[in-house]
Coordinates of C-alpha atoms in Angstrom, one line a residue:
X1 CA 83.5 20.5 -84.8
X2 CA 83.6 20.7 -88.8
X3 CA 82.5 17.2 -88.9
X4 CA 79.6 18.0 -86.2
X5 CA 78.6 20.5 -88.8
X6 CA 78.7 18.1 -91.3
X7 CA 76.8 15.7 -89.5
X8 CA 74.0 18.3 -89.1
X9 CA 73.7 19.3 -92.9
X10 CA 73.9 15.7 -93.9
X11 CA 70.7 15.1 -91.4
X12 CA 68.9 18.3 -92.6
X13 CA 69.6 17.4 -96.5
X14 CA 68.2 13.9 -95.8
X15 CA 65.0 15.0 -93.8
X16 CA 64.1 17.0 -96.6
X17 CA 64.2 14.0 -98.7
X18 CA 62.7 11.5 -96.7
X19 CA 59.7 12.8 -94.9
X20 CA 56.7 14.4 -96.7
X21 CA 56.1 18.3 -96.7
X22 CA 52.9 18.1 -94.3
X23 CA 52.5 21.7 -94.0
X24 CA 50.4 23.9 -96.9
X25 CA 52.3 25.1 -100.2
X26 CA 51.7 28.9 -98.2
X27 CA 54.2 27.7 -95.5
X28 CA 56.6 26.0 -97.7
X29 CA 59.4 28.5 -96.8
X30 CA 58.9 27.6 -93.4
X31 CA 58.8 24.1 -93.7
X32 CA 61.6 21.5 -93.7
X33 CA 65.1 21.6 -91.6
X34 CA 66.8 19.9 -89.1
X35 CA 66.9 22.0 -85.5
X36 CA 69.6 21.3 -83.1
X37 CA 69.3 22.1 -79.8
X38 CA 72.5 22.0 -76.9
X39 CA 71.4 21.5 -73.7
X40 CA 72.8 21.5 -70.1
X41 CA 72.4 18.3 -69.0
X42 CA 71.8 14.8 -70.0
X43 CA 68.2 13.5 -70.4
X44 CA 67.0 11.3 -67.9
X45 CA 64.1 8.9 -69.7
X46 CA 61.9 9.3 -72.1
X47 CA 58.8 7.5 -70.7
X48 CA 56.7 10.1 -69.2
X49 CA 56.1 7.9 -66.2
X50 CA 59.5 7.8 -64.9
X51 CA 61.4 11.0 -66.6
X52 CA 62.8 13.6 -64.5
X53 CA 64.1 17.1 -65.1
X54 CA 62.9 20.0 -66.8
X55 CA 65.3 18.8 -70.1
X56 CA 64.2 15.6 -70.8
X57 CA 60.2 17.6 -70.4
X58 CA 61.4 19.4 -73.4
X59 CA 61.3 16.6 -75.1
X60 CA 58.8 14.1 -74.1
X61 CA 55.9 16.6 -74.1
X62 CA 56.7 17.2 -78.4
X63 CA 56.6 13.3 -78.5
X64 CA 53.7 12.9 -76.4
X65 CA 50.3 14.6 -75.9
X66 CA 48.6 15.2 -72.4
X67 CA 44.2 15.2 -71.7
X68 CA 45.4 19.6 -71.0
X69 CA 48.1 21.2 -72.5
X70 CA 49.3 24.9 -71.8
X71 CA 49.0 27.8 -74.4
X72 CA 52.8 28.6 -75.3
X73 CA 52.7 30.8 -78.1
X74 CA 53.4 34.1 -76.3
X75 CA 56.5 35.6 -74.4
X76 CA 56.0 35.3 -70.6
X77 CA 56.4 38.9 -70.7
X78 CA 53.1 39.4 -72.7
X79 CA 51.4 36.4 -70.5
X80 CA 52.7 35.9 -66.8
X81 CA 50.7 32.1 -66.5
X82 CA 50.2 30.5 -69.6
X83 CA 46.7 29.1 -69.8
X84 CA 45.2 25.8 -70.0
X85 CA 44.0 24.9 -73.5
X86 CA 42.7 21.3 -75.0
X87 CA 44.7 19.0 -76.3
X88 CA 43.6 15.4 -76.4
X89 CA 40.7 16.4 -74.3
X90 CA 38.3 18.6 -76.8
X91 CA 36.4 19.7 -73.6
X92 CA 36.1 19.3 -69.6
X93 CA 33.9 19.9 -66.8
X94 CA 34.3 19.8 -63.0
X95 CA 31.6 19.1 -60.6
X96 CA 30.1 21.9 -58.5
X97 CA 31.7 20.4 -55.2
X98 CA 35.2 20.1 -57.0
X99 CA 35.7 16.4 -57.0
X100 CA 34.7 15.2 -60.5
X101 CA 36.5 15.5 -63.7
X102 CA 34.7 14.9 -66.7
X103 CA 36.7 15.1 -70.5
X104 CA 35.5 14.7 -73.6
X105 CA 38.4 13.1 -75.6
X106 CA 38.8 14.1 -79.2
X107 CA 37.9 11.9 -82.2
X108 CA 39.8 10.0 -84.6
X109 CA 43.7 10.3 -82.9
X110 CA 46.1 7.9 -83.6
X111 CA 49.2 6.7 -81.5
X112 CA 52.7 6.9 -83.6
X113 CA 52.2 2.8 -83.9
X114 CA 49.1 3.2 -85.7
X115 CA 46.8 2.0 -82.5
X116 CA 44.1 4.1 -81.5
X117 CA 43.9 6.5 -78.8
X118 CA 41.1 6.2 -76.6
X119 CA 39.2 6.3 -73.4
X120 CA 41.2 3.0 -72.5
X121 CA 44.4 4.6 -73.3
X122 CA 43.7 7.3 -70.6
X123 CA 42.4 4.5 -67.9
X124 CA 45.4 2.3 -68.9
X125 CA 48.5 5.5 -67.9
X126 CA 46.4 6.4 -65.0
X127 CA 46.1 3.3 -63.5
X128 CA 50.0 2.3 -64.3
X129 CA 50.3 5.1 -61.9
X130 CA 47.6 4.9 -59.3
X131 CA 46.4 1.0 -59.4
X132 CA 48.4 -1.3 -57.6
X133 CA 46.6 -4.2 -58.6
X134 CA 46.8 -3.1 -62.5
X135 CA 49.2 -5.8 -64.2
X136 CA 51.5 -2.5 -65.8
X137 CA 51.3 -0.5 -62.3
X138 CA 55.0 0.9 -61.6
X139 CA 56.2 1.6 -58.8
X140 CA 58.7 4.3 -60.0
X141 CA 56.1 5.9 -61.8
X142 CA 53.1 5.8 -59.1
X143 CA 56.6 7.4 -57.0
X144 CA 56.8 10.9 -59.8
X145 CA 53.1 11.0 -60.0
X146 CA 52.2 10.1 -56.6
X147 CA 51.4 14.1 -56.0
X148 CA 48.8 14.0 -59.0
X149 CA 46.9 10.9 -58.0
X150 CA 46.6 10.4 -54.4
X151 CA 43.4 11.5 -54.1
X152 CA 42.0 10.0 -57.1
X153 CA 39.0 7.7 -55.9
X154 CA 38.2 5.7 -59.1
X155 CA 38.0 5.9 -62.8
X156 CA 35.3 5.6 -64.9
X157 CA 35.2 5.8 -69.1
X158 CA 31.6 5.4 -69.8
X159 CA 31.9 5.3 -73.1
X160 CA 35.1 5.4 -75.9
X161 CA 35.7 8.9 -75.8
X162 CA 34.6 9.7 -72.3
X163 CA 36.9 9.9 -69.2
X164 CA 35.7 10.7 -65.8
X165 CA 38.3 11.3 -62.6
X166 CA 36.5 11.3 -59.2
X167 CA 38.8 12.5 -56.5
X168 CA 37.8 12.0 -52.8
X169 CA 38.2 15.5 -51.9
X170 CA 38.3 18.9 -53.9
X171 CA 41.6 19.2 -56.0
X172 CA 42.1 22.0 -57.6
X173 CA 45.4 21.4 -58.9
X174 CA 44.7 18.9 -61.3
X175 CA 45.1 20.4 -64.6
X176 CA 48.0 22.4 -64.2
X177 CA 49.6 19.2 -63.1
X178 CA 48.5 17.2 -66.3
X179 CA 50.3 19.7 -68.3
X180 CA 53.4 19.6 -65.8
X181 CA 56.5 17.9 -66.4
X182 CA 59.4 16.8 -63.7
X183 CA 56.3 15.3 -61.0
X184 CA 53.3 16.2 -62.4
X185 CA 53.1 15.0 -66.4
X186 CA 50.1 14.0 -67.7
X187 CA 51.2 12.7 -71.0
X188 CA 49.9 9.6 -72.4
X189 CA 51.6 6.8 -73.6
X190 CA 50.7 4.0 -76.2
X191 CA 49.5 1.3 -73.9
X192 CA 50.7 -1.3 -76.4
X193 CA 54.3 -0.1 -76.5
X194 CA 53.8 -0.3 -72.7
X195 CA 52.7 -4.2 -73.2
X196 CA 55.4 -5.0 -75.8
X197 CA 58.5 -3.3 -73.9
X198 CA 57.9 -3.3 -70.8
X199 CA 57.4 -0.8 -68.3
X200 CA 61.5 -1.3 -67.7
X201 CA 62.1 -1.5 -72.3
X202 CA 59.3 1.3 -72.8
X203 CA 61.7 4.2 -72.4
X204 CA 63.8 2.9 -75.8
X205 CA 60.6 3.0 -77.3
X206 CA 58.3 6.3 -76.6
X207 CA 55.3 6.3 -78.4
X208 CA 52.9 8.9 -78.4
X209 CA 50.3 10.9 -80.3
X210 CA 52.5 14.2 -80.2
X211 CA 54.1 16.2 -83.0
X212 CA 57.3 14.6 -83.2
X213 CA 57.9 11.0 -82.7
X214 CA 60.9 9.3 -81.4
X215 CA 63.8 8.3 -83.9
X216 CA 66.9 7.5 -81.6
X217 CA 68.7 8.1 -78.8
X218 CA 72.3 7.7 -78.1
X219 CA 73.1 8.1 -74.6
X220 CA 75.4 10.4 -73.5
X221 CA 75.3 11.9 -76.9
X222 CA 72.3 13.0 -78.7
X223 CA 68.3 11.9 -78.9
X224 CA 66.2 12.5 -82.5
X225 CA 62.5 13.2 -83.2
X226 CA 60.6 13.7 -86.3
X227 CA 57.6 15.1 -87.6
X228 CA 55.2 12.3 -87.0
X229 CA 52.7 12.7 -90.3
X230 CA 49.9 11.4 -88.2
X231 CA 49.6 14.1 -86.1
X232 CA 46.7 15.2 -85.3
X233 CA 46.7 18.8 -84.9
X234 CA 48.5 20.9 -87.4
X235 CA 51.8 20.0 -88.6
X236 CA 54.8 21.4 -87.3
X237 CA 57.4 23.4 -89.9
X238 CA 60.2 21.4 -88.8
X239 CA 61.7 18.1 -90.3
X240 CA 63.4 16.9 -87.3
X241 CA 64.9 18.6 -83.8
X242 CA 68.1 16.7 -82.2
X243 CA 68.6 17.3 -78.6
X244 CA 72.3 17.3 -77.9
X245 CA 73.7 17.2 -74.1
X246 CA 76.5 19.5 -73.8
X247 CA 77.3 19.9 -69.9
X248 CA 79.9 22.6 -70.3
X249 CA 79.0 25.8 -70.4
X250 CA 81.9 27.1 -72.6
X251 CA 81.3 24.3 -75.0
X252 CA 77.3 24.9 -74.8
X253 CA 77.9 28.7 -76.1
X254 CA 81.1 27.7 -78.7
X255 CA 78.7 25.4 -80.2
X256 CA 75.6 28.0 -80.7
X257 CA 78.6 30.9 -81.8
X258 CA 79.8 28.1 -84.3
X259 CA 76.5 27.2 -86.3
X260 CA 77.2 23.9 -84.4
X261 CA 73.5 24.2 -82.8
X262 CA 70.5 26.4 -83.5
X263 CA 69.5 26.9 -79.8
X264 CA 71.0 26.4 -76.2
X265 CA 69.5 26.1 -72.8
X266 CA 70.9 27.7 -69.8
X267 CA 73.4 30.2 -71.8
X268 CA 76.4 30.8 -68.6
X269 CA 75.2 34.3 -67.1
X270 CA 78.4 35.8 -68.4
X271 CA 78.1 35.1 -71.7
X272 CA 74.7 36.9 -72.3
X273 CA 75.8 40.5 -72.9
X274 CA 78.9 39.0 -76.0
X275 CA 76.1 36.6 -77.1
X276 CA 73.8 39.5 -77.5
X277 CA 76.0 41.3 -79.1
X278 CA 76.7 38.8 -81.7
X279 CA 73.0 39.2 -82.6
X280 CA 72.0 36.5 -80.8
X281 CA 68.4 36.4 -78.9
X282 CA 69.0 36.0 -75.3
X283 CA 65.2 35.9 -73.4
X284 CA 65.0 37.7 -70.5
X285 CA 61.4 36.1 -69.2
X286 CA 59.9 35.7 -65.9
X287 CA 59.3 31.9 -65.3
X288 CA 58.0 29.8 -62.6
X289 CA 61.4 29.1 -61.3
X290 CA 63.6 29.1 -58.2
X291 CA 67.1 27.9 -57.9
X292 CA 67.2 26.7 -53.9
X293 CA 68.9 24.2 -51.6
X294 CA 67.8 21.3 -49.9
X295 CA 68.6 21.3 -46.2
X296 CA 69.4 17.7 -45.4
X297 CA 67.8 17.6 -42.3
X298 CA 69.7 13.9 -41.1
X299 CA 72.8 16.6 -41.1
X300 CA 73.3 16.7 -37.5
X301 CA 74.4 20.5 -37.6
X302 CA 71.3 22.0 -39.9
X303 CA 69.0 19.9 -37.6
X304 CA 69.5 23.2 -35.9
X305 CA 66.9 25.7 -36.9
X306 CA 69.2 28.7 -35.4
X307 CA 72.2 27.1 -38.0
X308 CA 69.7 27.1 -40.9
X309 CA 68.6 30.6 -40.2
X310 CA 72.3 31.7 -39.8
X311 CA 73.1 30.6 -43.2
X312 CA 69.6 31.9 -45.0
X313 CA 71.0 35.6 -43.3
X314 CA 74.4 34.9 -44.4
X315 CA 74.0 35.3 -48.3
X316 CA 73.3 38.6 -50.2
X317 CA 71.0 38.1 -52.8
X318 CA 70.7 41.2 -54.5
X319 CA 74.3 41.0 -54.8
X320 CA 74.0 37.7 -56.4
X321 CA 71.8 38.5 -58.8
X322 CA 73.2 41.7 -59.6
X323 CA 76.7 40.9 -60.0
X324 CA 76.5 37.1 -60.2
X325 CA 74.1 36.2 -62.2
X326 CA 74.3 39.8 -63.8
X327 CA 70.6 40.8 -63.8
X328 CA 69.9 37.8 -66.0
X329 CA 67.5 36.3 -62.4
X330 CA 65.8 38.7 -59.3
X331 CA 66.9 37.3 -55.7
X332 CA 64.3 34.5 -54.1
X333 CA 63.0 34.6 -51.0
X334 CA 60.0 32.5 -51.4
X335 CA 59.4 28.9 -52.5
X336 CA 56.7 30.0 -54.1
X337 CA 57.2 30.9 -58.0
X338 CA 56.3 34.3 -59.7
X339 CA 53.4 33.4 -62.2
X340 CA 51.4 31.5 -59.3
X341 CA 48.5 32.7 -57.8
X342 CA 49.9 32.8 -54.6
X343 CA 53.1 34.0 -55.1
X344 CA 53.7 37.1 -53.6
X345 CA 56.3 39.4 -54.5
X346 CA 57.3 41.3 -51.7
X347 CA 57.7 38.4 -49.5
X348 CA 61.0 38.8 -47.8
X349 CA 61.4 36.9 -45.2
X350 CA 65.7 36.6 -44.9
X351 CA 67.2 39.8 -46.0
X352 CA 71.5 40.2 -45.9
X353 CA 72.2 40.5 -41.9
X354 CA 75.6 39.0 -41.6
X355 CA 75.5 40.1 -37.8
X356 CA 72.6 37.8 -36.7
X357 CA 73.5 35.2 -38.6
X358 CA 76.8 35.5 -35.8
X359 CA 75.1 35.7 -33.5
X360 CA 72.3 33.0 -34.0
X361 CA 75.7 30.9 -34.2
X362 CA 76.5 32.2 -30.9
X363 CA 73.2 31.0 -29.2
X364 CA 73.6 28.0 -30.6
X365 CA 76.8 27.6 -29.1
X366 CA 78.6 27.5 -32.3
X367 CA 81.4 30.7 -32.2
X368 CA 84.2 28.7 -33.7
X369 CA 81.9 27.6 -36.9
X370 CA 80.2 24.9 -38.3
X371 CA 80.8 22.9 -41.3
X372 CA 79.0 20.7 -44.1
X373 CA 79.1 20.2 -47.5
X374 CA 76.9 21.2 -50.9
X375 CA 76.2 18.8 -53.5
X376 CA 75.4 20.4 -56.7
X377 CA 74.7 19.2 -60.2
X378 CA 77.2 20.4 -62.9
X379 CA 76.6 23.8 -63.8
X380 CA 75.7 25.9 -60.6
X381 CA 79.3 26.0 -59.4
X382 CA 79.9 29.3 -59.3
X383 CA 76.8 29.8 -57.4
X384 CA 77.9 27.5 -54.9
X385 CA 81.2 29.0 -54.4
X386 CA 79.2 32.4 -53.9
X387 CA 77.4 30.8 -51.3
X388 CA 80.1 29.2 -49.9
X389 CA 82.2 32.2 -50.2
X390 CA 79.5 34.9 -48.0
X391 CA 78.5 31.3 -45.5
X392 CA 82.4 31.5 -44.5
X393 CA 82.2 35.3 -43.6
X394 CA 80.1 34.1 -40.7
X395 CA 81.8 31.3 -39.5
X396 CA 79.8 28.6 -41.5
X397 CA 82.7 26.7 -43.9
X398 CA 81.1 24.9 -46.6
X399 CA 82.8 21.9 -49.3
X400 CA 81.4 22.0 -53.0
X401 CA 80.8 18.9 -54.7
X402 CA 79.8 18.7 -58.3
X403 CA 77.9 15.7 -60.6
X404 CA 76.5 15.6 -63.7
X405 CA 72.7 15.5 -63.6
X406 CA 71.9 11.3 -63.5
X407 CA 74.9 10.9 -61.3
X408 CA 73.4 14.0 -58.7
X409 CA 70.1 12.7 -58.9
X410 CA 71.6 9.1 -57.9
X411 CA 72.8 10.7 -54.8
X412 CA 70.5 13.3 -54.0
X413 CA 67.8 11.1 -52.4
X414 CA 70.0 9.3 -49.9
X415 CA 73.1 12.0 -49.2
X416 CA 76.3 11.4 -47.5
X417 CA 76.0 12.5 -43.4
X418 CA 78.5 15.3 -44.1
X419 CA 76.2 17.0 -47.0
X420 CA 74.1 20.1 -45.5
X421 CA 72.8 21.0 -48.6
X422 CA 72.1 20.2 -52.2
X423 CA 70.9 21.7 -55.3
X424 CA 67.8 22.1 -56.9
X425 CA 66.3 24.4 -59.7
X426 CA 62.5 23.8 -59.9
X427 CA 58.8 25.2 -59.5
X428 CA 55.1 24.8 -60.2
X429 CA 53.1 27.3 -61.2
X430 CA 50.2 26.0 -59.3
X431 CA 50.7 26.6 -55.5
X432 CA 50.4 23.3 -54.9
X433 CA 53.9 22.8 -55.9
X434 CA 54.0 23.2 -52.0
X435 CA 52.8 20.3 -51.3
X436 CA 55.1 18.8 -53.6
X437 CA 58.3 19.9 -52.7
X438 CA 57.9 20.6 -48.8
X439 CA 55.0 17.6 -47.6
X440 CA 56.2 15.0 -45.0
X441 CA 55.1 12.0 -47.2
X442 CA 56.3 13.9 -50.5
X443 CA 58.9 11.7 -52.6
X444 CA 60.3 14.5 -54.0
X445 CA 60.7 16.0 -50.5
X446 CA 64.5 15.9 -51.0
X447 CA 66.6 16.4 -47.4
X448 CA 63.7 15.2 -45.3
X449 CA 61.9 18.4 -44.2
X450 CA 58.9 17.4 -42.0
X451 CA 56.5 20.5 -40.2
X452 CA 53.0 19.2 -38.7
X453 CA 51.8 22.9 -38.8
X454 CA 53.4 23.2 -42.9
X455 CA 51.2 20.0 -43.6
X456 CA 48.2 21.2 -41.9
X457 CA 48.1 24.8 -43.5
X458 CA 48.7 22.5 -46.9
X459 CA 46.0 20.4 -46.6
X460 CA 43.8 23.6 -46.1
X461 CA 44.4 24.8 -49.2
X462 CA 44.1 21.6 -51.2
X463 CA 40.8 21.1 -50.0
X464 CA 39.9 24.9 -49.9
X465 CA 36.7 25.7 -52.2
X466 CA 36.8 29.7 -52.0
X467 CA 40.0 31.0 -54.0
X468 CA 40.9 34.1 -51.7
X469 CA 41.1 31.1 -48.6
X470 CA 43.2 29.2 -50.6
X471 CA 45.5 31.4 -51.3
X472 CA 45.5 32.3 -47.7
X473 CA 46.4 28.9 -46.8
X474 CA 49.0 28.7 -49.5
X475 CA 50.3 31.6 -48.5
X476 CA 50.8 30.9 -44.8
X477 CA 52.6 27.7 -45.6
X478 CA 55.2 29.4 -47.9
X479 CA 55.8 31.5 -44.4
X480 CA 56.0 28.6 -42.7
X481 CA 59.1 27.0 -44.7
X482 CA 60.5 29.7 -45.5
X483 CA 60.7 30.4 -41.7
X484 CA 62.2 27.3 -40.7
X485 CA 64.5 27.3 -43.9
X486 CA 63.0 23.7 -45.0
X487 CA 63.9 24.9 -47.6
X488 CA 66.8 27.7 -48.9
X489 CA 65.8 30.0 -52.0
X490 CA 68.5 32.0 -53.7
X491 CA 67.1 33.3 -56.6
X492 CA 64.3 33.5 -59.5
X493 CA 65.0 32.6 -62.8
X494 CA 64.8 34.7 -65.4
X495 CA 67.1 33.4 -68.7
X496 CA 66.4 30.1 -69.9
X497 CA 68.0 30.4 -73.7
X498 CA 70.1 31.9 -76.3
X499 CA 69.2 31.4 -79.8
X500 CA 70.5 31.4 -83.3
X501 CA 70.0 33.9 -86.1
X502 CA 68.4 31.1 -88.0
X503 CA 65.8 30.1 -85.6
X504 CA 62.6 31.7 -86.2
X505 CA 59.3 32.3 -84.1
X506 CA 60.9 30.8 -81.2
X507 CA 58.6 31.7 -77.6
X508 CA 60.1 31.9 -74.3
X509 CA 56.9 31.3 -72.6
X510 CA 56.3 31.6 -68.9
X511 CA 57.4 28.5 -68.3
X512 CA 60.5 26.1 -68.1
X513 CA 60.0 24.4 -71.3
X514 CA 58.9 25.2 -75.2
X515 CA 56.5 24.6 -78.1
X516 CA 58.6 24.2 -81.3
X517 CA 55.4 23.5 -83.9
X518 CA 55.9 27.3 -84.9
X519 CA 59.8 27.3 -85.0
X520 CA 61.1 27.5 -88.3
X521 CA 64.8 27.9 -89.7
X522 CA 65.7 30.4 -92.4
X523 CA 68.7 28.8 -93.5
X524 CA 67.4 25.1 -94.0

């Protein structure tokens, strides 16, 4: 661990020496420092195309800018839905009927390889998504962004700085998603990194137009940006940020008590009230977030709608959040998130009724039990073995299997026969994060839920012109997964980090990810 710290004062003492105070001689005390950050999981990859998970998100979006971004500078206390602001699109405009988007792309932006970001650029990541007869289309990409684009029509850039997006039908969703990570990202890549590596070698080389561009990344252990001096916007304070995975949660919070890293994510719920009092910042923020299960519906058992609704009345989520989770999340009901337009919070449609969930076994013919396993991702053991523990109070017995995050996502899309359920901690703020996780055709539809009447009340909204019927529509279809349990909500998130003493001006925004072009460290 001393040599860690080492490490970490050697990299902040050469920072200072190697890349150029950007920032004006008023903010010099801010400026400079090395920022190290200890998070959950490992990072998936860094091309915006193909990465996955709300961690490696953190990341890319400071490397790489979007057309939309989302204003992140106050606590989501202050501001329940962050809005949309500009980012490489100075301005935009939307046809009357809601099909065409026009931006006006700023002037004079550079890509961290010294090309130059354009109309082209845009037309070049949109159509490596959408265009299967583009020569850098790819297939894993069109896959994670399949929800954005399929109802894009065509593209047309009309002039250098000019980008125009005609949909077939209305789609209001659209710039939320550009500045959504994990499905939805909109961030821009250099096209000629794209050409030089690859679509399958472009991940070892991000290159964008962000803040921070990419230094290295050693897997498994840690992954280095930099101020990039090119940036367009204002500079950020710090020198560099290194994101280190640290799985365990012990480790994760001996590390931030130790000086070993600035900032964690997902600080274990019963370490918040010691980290606290340490003098350590522990956010307690509404975010678009629920922590739910997959039903896996090839699981021959939870086929069963009267099984699925046993086990949603089985598990006490007050109690969870309360003594669990110790008032660090709010119990979920809904698959919608708070900070959506849509999202309501009163909805409760499964409230603690051990007794029916008997006897909803007992119509199904199942007194003597029925069985299945959960596959989680490292971290939400204890969670599971909550669940597990109130499921087996009504005859349903359940087996808890654990991964770390690439080897669960491996699995995930394709589970074993005996796996009833699986892990998932995830959420939109537009409603149309619906459609994403609950749709027939959806990729990220993980367990194969599939409801003709979900898919039509879906498609309502989409197209839906009025606000008040769209939220109707979005509305209904939450009742309608909910009600079959397509889906199994436990609870809201509500504590995303702890933070050192020496971090400064750090935001937890109502969202699951960060801005660090404020943060600055006192102790540099």
């Amino acid at each position: 661990m001393q040599l860690l710290r080492s490490i970490k004062s050697a990299l902040a003492l050469s920072s200072l020496l190697l890349v150029p105070h950007i920032a004006s001689a008023a903010n010099s005390e801010k400026t400079g420092g090395t920022l190290v950050i200890g998070q959950n999981a490992e990072i998936t990859q860094l091309d915006p195309g193909r990465e996955g998970g709300w961690e490696t998100f953190r990341i890319t979006r400071h490397i790489f800018d979007a057309l939309v971004t989302e204003d992140l500078s106050k606590s989501g206390n202050d501001v329940p839905s962050p809005p949309i602001i500009p980012d490489l699109a100075e301005t935009w405009s939307i046809s009357p009927d809601g099909k065409v988007y026009t931006f006006k792309l700023r002037h004079g932006v550079k890509f961290q390889d010294g090309t130059d970001f354009n109309a082209k650029a845009v037309e070049f990541n949109i159509r490596r998504a959408w265009d299967p007869s583009f020569q850098y289309y790819d297939q894993i990409t069109a896959g994670n962004l399949k929800n954005t684009y399929r109802y894009l029509d065509k593209i047309d850039t009309p002039d250098d700085f000019t980008v125009v997006l005609s949909f077939k039908q209305p789609f209001s969703p659209l710039l939320r998603l550009l500045a959504q990570g994990s499905g939805g990202t909109g961030l821009i890549a250099s096209p000629e990194s794209i050409r030089k590596y690859g679509n399958d070698g472009v991940a070892d080389h991000p290159t964008g137009t962000g803040p921070f561009k990419f230094v290295e990344r050693i897997r498994g252990q840690s992954v280095e940006i930099e101020r990039y001096d090119g940036y367009w916007g204002e500079a950020p304070y710090l020198d560099r940020v290194i994101f280190r995975p640290i799985p365990d949660n012990n480790a994760r919070v001996a590390a931030l008590e130790t000086g070993e890293v600035d900032l964690i994510s997902w600080p274990p719920r019963d370490s918040v009230d010691r980290l606290k009092s340490e003098g350590f910042d522990v956010p307690n923020v509404s975010i678009p977030s629920i922590y739910y299960y997959n039903i896996n519906f090839a699981n021959a058992a939870f086929k069963d709608i009267r099984v699925r609704q046993a086990l949603a009345y089985s598990i006490n989520r007050e109690a969870l959040a309360k003594e669990l989770l110790k008032g660090t999340a709010n119990p979920g009901y809904s698959i919608l998130v708070p900070g959506s337009d849509a999202f309501d919070p009163e909805f409760n449609k499964f409230s603690y009724d051990p007794e029916k969930s008997r006897q909803l076994l007992k119509d199904a013919g199942l007194e003597g039990g029925v069985s299945g396993t959960i596959d989680i991702y490292a971290g939400g053991e204890p969670v599971a073995e909550w669940v597990q523990r109130d499921a087996a109070k009504v005859g349903i017995n359940l087996k808890v299997r654990s991964y770390d995050w690439n080897s669960f996502l491996a699995r995930e899309r394709t589970p074993d026969a005996d796996v009833a359920l699986s892990s998932m901690e995830w959420g939109f703020l537009t409603p149309y994060w619906l459609s994403i996780v609950g749709e027939s055709h959806s990729g990220a539809n993980t367990g194969g839920y599939s409801s003709e009447k979900f898919d039509a009340e879906v498609s309502k909204a989409i197209a839906a012109t009025d606000p008040a019927d769209e939220k109707a529509h979005w509305r209904e279809a939450n009742d309608i997964i909910v009600s079959d349990v397509g889906k199994l909500p436990l609870f809201l998130e509500r504590t995303h980090y702890a933070v050192g003493k020496n971090v400064k001006d750090f935001v937890s925004p109502a969202q699951a990810w960060y801005d660090l072009k404020k943060v600055w460290l006192s102790n540099k």
